[in-house]
N, CA, C and O of each residue as an XYZ file, in Angstrom:
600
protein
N      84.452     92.229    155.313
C      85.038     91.171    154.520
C      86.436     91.590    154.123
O      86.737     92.674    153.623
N      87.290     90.543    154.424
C      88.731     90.988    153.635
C      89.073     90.521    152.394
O      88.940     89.440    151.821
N      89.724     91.984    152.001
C      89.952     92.233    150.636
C      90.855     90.663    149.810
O      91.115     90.471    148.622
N      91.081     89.931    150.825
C      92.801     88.489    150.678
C      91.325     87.997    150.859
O      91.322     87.946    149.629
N      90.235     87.640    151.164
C      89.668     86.788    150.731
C      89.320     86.009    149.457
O      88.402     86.600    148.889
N      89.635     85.097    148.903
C      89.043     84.503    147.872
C      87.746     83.390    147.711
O      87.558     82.674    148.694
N      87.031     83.243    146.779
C      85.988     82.539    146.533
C      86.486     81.464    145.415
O      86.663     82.005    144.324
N      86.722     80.230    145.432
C      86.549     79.352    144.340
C      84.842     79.120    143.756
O      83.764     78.847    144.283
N      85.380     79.432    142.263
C      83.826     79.212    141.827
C      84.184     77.908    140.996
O      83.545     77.714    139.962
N      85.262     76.907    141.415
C      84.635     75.660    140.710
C      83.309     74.665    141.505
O      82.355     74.801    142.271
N      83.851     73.883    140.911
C      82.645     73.041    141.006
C      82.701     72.909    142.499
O      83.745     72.639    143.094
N      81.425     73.127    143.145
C      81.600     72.987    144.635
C      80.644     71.955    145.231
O      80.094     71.239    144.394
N      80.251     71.677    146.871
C      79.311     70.586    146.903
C      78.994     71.666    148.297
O      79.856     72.124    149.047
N      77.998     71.823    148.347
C      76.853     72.664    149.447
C      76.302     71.951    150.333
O      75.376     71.145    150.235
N      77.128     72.396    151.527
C      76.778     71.998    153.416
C      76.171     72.705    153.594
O      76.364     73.210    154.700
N      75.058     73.302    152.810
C      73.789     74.408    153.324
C      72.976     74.407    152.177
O      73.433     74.619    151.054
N      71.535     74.128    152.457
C      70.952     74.859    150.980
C      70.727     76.336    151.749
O      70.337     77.136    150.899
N      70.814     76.819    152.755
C      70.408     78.461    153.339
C      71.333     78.603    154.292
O      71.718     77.870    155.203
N      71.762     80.187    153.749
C      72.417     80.797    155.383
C      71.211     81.812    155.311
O      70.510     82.276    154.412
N      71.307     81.946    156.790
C      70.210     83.011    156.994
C      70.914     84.273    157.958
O      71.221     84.252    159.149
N      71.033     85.363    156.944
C      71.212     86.231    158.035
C      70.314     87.031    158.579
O      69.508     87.714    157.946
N      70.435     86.967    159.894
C      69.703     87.628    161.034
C      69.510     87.296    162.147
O      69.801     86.131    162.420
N      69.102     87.933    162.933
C      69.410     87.948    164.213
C      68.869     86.483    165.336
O      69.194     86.073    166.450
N      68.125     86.171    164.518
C      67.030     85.011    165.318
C      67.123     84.175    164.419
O      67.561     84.328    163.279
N      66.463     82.711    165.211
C      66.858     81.277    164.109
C      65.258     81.210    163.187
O      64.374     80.917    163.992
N      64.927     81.322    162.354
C      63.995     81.188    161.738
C      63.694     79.557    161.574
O      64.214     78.863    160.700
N      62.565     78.980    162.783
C      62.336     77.298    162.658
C      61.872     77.125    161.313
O      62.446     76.320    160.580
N      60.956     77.754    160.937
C      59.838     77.709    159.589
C      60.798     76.977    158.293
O      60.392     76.236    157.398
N      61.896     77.364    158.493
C      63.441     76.700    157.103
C      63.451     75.796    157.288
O      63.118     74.927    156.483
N      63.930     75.561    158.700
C      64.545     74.089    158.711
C      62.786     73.011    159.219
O      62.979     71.818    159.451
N      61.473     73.474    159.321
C      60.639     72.913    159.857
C      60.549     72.325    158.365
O      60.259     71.156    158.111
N      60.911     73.551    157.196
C      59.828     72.817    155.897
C      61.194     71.640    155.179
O      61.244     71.168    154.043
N      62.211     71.439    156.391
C      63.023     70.748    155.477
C      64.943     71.062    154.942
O      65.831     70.303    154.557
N      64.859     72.809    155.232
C      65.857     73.027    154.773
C      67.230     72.501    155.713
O      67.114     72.034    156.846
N      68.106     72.621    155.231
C      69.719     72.801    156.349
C      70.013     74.085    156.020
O      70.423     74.707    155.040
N      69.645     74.310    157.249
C      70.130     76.348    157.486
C      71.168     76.122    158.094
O      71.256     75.033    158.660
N      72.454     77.223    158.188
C      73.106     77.217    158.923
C      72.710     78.956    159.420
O      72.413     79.973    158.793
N      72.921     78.572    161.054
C      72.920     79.684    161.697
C      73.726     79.854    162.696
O      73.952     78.793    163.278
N      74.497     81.180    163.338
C      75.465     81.158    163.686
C      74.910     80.954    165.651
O      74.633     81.931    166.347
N      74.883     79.954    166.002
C      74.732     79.195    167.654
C      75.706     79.668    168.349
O      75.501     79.909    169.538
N      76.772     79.869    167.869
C      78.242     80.582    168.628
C      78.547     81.784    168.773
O      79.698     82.137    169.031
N      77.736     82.449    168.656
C      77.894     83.956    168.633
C      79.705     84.403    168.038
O      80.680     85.111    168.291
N      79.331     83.682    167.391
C      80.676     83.790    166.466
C      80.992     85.855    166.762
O      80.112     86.701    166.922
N      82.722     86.103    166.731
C      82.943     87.241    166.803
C      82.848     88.083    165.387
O      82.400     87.499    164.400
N      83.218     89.290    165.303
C      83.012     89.615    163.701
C      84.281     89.783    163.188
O      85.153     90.397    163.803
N      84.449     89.276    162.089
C      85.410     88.493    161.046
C      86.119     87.446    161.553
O      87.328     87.314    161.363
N      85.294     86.521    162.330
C      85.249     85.002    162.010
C      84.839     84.733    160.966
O      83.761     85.053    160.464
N      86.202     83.728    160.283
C      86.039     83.259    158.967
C      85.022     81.971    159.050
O      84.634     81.476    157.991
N      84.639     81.488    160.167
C      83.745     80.120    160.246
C      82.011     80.628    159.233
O      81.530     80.067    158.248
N      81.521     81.782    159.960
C      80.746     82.356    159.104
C      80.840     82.918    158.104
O      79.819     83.380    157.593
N      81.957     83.054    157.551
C      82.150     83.277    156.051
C      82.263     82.396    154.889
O      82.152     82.609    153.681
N      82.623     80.886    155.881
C      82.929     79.774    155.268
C      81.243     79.455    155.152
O      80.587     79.069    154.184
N      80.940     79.692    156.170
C      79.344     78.982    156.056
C      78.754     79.872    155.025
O      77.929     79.237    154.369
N      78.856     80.987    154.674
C      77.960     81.262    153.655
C      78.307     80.787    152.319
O      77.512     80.143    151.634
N      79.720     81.159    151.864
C      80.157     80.408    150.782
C      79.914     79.026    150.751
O      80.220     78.534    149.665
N      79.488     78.269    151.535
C      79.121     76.669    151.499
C      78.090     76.534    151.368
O      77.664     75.380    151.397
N      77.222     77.582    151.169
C      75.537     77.680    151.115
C      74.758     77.866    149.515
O      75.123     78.630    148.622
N      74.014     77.259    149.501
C      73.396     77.537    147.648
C      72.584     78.997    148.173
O      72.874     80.067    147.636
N      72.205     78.969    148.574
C      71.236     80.308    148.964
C      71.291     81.103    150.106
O      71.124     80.590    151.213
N      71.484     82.171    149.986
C      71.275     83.392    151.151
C      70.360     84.443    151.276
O      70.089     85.415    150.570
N      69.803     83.861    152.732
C      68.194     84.780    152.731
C      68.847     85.896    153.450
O      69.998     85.566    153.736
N      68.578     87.003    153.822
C      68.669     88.060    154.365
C      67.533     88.796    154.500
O      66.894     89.276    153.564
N      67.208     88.915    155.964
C      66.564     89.724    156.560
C      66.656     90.836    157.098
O      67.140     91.069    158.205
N      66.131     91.696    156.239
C      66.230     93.261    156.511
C      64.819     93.656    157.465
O      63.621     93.604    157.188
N      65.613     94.104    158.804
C      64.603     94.674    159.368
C      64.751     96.013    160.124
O      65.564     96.843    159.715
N      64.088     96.219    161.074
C      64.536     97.935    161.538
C      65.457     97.759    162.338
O      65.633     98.735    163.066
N      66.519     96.425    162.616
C      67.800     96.333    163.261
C      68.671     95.315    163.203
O      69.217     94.535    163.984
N      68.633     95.637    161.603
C      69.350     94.607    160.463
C      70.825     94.879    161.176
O      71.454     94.246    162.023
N      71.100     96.149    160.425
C      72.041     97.114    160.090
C      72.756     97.625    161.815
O      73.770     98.321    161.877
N      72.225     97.271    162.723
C      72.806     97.641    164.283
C      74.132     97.055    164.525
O      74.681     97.348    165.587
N      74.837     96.131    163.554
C      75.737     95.513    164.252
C      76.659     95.591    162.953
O      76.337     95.386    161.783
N      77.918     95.950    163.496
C      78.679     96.194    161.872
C      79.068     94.466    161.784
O      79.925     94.422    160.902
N      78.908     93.498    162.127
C      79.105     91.883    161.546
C      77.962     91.828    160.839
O      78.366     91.245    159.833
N      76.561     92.073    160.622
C      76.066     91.715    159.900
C      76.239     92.554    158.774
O      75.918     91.893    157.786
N      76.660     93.909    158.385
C      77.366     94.064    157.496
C      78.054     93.440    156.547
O      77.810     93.193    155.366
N      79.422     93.111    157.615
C      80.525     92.334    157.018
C      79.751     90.907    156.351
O      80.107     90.586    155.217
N      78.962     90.270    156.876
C      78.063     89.286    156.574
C      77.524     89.636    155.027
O      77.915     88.995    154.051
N      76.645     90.659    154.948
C      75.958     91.373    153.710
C      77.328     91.690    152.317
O      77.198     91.896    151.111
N      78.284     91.618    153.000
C      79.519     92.268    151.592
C      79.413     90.514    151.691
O      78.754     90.218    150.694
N      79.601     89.818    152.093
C      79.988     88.513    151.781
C      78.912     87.867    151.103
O      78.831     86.905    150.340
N      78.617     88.165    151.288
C      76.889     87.226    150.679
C      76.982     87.889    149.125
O      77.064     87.209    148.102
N      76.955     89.208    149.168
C      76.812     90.216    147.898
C      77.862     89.325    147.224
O      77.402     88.386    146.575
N      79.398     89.480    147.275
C      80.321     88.307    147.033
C      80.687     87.494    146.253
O      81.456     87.499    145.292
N      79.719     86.365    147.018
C      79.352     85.091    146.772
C      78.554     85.185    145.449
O      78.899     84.587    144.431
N      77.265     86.123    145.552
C      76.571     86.105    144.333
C      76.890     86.735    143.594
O      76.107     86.801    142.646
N      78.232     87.640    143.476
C      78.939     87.907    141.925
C      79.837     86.676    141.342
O      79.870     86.160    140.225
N      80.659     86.372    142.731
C      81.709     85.456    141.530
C      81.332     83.984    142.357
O      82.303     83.303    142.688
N      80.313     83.607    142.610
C      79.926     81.894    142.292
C      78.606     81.755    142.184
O      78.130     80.658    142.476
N      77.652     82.922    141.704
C      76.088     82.772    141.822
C      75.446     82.303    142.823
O      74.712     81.316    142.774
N      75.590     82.723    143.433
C      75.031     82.318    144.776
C      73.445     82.851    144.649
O      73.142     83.823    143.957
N      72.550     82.119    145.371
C      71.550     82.500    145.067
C      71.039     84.073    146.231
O      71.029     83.703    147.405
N      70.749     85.238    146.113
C      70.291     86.277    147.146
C      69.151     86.531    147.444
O      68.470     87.158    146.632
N      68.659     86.173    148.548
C      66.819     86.568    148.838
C      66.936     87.110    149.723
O      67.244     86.691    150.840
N      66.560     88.835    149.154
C      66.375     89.443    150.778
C      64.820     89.401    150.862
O      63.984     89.376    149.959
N      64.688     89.399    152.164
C      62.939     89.465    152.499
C      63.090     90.911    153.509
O      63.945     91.189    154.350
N      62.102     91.538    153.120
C      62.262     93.076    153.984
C      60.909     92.937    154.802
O      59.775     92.940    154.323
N      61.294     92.804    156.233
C      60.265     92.355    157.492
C      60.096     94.036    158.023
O      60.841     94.756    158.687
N      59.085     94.208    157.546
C      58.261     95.228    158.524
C      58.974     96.529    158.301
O      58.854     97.290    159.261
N      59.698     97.008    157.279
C      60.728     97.793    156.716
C      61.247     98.092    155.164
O      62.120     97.350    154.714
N      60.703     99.206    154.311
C      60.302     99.250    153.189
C      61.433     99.597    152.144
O      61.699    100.758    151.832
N      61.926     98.747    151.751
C      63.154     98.303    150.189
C      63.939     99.880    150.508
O      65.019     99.970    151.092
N      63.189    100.996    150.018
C      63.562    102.164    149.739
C      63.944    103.036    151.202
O      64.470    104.145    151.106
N      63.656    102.476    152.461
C      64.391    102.905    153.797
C      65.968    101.974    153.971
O      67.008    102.475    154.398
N      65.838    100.849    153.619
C      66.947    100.111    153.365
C      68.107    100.760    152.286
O      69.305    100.750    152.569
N      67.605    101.295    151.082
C      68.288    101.434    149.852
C      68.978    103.280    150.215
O      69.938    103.704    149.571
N      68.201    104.237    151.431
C      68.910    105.071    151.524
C      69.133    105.210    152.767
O      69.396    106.370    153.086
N      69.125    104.208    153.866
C      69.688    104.406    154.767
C      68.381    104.856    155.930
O      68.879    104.745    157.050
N      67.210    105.223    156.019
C      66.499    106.235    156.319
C      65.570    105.703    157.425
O      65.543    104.482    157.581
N      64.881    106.406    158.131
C      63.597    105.840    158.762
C      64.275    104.751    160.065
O      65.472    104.804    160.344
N      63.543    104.025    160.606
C      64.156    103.424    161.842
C      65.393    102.311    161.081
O      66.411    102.035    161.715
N      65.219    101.905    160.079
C      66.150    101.007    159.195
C      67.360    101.935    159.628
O      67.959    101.589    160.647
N      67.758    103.004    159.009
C      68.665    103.961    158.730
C      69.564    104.537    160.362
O      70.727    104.921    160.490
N      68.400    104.379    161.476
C      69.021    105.166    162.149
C      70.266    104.313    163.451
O      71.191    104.717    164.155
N      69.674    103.150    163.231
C      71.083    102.295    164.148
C      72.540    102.895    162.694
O      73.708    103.248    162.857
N      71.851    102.779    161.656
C      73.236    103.080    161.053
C      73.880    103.922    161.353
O      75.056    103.968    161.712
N      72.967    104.821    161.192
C      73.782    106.466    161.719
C      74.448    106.494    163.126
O      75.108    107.359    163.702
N      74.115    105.469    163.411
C      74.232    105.413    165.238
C      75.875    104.868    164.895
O      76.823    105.593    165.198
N      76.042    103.799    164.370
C      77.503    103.408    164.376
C      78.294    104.499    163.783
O      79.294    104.798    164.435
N      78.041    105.303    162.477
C      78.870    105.915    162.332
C      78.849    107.542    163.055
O      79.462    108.542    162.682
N      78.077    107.401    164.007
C      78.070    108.751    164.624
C      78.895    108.069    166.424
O      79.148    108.722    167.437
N      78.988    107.366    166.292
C      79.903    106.881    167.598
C      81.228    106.165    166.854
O      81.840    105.396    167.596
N      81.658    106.283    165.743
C      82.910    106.246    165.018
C      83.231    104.455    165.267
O      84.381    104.070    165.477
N      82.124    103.540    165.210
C      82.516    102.428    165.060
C      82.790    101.792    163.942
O      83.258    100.658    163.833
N      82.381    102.820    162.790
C      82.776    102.786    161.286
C      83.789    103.714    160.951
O      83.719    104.891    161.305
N      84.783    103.227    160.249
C      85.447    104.368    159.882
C      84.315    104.663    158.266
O      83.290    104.152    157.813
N      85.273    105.786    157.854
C      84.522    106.509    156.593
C      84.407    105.261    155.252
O      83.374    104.782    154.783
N      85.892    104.953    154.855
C      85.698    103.693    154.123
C      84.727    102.587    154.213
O      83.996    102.209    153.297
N      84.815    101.925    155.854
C      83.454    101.515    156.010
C      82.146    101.778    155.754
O      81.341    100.988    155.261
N      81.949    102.871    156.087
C      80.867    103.232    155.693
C      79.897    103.722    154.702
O      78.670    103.792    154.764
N      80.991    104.149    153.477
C      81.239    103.866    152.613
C      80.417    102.399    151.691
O      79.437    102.241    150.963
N      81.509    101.562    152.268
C      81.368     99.944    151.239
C      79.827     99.863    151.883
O      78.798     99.981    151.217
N      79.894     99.642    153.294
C      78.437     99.329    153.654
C      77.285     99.778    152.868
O      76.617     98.938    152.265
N      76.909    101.365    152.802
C      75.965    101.470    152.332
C      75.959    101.416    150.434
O      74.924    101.711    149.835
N      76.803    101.146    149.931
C      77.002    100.479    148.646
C      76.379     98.944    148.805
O      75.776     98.378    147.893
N      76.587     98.455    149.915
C      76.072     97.223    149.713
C      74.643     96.866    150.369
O      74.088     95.768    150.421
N      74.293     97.876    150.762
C      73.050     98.103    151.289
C      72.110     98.415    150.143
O      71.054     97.823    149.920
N      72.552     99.278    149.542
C      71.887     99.805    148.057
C      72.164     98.823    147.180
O      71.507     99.256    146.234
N      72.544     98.036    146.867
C      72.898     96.864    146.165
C      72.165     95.413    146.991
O      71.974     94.370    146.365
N      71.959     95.503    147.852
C      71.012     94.324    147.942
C      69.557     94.535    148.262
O      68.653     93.704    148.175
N      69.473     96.046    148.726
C      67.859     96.498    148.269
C      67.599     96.917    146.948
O      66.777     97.813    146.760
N      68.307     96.286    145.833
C      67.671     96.330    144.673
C      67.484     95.110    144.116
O      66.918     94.989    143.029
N      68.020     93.921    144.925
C      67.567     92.717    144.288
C      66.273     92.113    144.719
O      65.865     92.034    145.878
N      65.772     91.760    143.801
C      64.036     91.454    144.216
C      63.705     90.576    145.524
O      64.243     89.490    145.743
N      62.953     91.051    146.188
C      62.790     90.007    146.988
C      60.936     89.822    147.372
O      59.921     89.894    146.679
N      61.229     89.541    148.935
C      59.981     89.966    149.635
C      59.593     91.062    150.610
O      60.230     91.104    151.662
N      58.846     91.758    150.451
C      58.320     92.216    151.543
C      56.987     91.539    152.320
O      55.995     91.069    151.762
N      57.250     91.623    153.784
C      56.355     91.326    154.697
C      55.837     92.548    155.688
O      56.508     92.907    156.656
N      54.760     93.054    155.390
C      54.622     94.475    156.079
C      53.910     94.121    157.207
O      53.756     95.102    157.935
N      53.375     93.031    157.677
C      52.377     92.999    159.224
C      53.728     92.139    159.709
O      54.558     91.691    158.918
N      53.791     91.990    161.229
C      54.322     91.168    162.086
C      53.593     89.335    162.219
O      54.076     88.536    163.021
């Protein structure tokens, strides 16, 4: 996320009740009704189109799973969302699929090790990596769900 980004927290009107980040389209949202937006374009990373879409969203689910964390855009995705729910309340639901709060919150276990993978092939610099796992530890402490069977 860039730092020249800004968020208006006035009064806004929401082209999403959900962004969903993760890797696959979850039908079950939009089956029970919702307008998800999900990214169909394989949008590149720091396209502002998906940044716009989350800030246009009342709620952001995030799915943490054992290859959440493989791609530094869903990162950049996760600082934005985090973001959103400091300065316009955005609503944050992470659901942790098959992958336990506290492997998320230090990095660890199959959760942990695509991470290590980016910053051991230097696709993070240190700063990056850095903010990331600040915001990793910061959104595995907001309550969510866990789902431990497939």
């Amino acid at each position: 996320m860039s730092s020249s980004s800004s968020i208006s927290s006035s009064s806004r009107s929401h082209k999403s009740d959900v962004f969903l980040s993760y890797h696959d389209k979850d039908a079950s949202l939009t089956q029970a009704g919702f307008v998800v937006y999900i990214n169909h374009n394989n949008l590149t990373s720091g396209d502002q189109t998906n940044f716009s879409a989350i800030e246009a969203s009342r709620t952001s689910i995030i799915i943490f799973s054992s290859n959440f964390d493989a791609s530094k855009w869903f990162l950049e995705e996760l600082e934005q969302i985090l973001e959103c729910g400091r300065t316009i309340g955005q609503v944050i639901l992470p659901v942790f699929y098959v992958v336990d709060p506290s492997d998320v919150r230090r990095q660890i276990g199959d959760f942990g090790k695509d991470f290590e993978d980016l910053i051991g092939q230097r696709i993070l610099t240190n700063n990056e990596s850095m903010r990331y796992k600040e915001a990793l530890i910061e959104a595995s402490s907001i309550s969510g769900f866990l789902v431990m069977s497939s």
